[in-house]
């Protein structure tokens, strides 16, 4: 099992460009999450999907959109990137039973 | 200000020493989670506490929950270089929710 995979690992964008961060899990988990991690701010939830076909906003959803394509995949889209979106983005998944969220390795995004 | 305050923000200890990290919530807790993050990697689940007075252990790491004080402590006994990393506490703000709020983390370095 690969667990939770994220692509790309690194990305540099110019202000106004768009891109999609990809996340996939092979553990048959129902719930999936997108977080961003910034120095001094900790880890903050952007969007959450409890199951295929459903999504819900987290603490900091502005400037992002998500798609739960199927049970395995949950993508995060930046339509018009801003320097404030420079961050490390983590995807996570969780099965219905049990408290543990399984995290991917992260995508380091810089917006210039 | 942060809903979850962690202290200290960073800690440098000599191998073999004991240490404690604290996590204090400004709001009611419905579950307190501890995760560890190695530098440049995703988070790894350590344990979850739900009931006041609850105590759990994972290898040489013990966590306790003081529900009245809305506080949890993470204690590492006889620290090793493998314990180095960032420790984050997370909290559920509603009953039976998977959406978590995280603290800003405590960076631990262990030197020989």
Short mmCIF file of C-alpha atoms in Angstrom, two decimals, chain B residues 17-97:
data_model
loop_
_atom_site.label_atom_id
_atom_site.label_comp_id
_atom_site.label_asym_id
_atom_site.label_seq_id
_atom_site.Cartn_x
_atom_site.Cartn_y
_atom_site.Cartn_z
CA UNK B 17 16.28 13.36 29.70
CA UNK B 18 12.56 13.47 30.33
CA UNK B 19 10.40 16.25 28.93
CA UNK B 20 6.81 17.50 28.89
CA UNK B 21 4.84 19.36 26.23
CA UNK B 22 1.56 21.06 27.10
CA UNK B 23 -1.53 21.81 25.04
CA UNK B 24 -4.21 24.15 26.43
CA UNK B 25 -7.57 24.80 24.81
CA UNK B 26 -9.56 28.02 25.14
CA UNK B 27 -12.78 26.17 24.27
CA UNK B 28 -14.49 22.91 25.19
CA UNK B 29 -12.73 19.79 24.00
CA UNK B 30 -14.52 16.84 22.44
CA UNK B 31 -11.36 14.85 21.88
CA UNK B 32 -7.67 15.69 22.03
CA UNK B 33 -5.25 14.26 19.48
CA UNK B 34 -1.46 14.12 19.44
CA UNK B 35 0.50 13.89 16.21
CA UNK B 36 4.22 13.90 15.45
CA UNK B 37 5.77 15.40 12.33
CA UNK B 38 9.29 14.68 11.20
CA UNK B 39 10.93 17.59 9.44
CA UNK B 40 9.66 17.92 5.87
CA UNK B 41 7.17 15.06 6.20
CA UNK B 42 3.51 14.47 6.95
CA UNK B 43 1.99 13.93 10.38
CA UNK B 44 1.89 10.61 12.18
CA UNK B 45 -0.85 9.85 14.68
CA UNK B 46 0.31 9.12 18.23
CA UNK B 47 -2.86 8.88 20.33
CA UNK B 48 -6.27 10.32 21.10
CA UNK B 49 -7.77 11.15 24.49
CA UNK B 50 -11.45 11.69 25.14
CA UNK B 51 -12.29 11.42 28.79
CA UNK B 52 -11.09 13.55 31.66
CA UNK B 53 -8.28 11.86 33.52
CA UNK B 54 -7.58 9.52 30.62
CA UNK B 55 -3.96 8.51 30.12
CA UNK B 56 -2.47 6.64 27.17
CA UNK B 57 1.01 5.47 26.29
CA UNK B 58 2.79 4.77 23.03
CA UNK B 59 6.28 3.34 23.57
CA UNK B 60 7.99 5.93 25.81
CA UNK B 61 5.41 8.65 25.18
CA UNK B 62 2.54 9.19 27.63
CA UNK B 63 -0.33 11.65 27.23
CA UNK B 64 -2.88 12.74 29.81
CA UNK B 65 -6.07 14.74 29.53
CA UNK B 66 -7.26 17.14 32.23
CA UNK B 67 -10.79 17.91 31.11
CA UNK B 68 -11.50 20.53 33.76
CA UNK B 69 -8.45 22.54 32.78
CA UNK B 70 -9.05 21.75 29.08
CA UNK B 71 -5.43 20.78 28.90
CA UNK B 72 -3.34 17.82 27.81
CA UNK B 73 0.27 17.03 28.52
CA UNK B 74 2.62 14.81 26.51
CA UNK B 75 5.49 13.32 28.46
CA UNK B 76 8.53 11.63 26.92
CA UNK B 77 10.64 9.45 29.19
CA UNK B 78 14.36 8.94 28.50
CA UNK B 79 14.33 10.89 25.23
CA UNK B 80 16.17 9.57 22.17
CA UNK B 81 17.24 11.22 18.91
CA UNK B 82 14.35 9.37 17.24
CA UNK B 83 11.93 11.48 19.30
CA UNK B 84 13.06 14.64 17.53
CA UNK B 85 10.44 16.39 15.43
CA UNK B 86 7.39 18.62 15.78
CA UNK B 87 4.60 17.57 18.12
CA UNK B 88 1.15 18.92 17.35
CA UNK B 89 -2.01 18.67 19.37
CA UNK B 90 -5.38 18.73 17.68
CA UNK B 91 -8.89 19.07 19.08
CA UNK B 92 -12.42 18.31 18.00
CA UNK B 93 -14.77 21.21 18.70
CA UNK B 94 -17.98 19.24 18.36
CA UNK B 95 -19.08 15.82 19.40
CA UNK B 96 -18.55 13.13 16.78
CA UNK B 97 -16.77 15.33 14.25
#
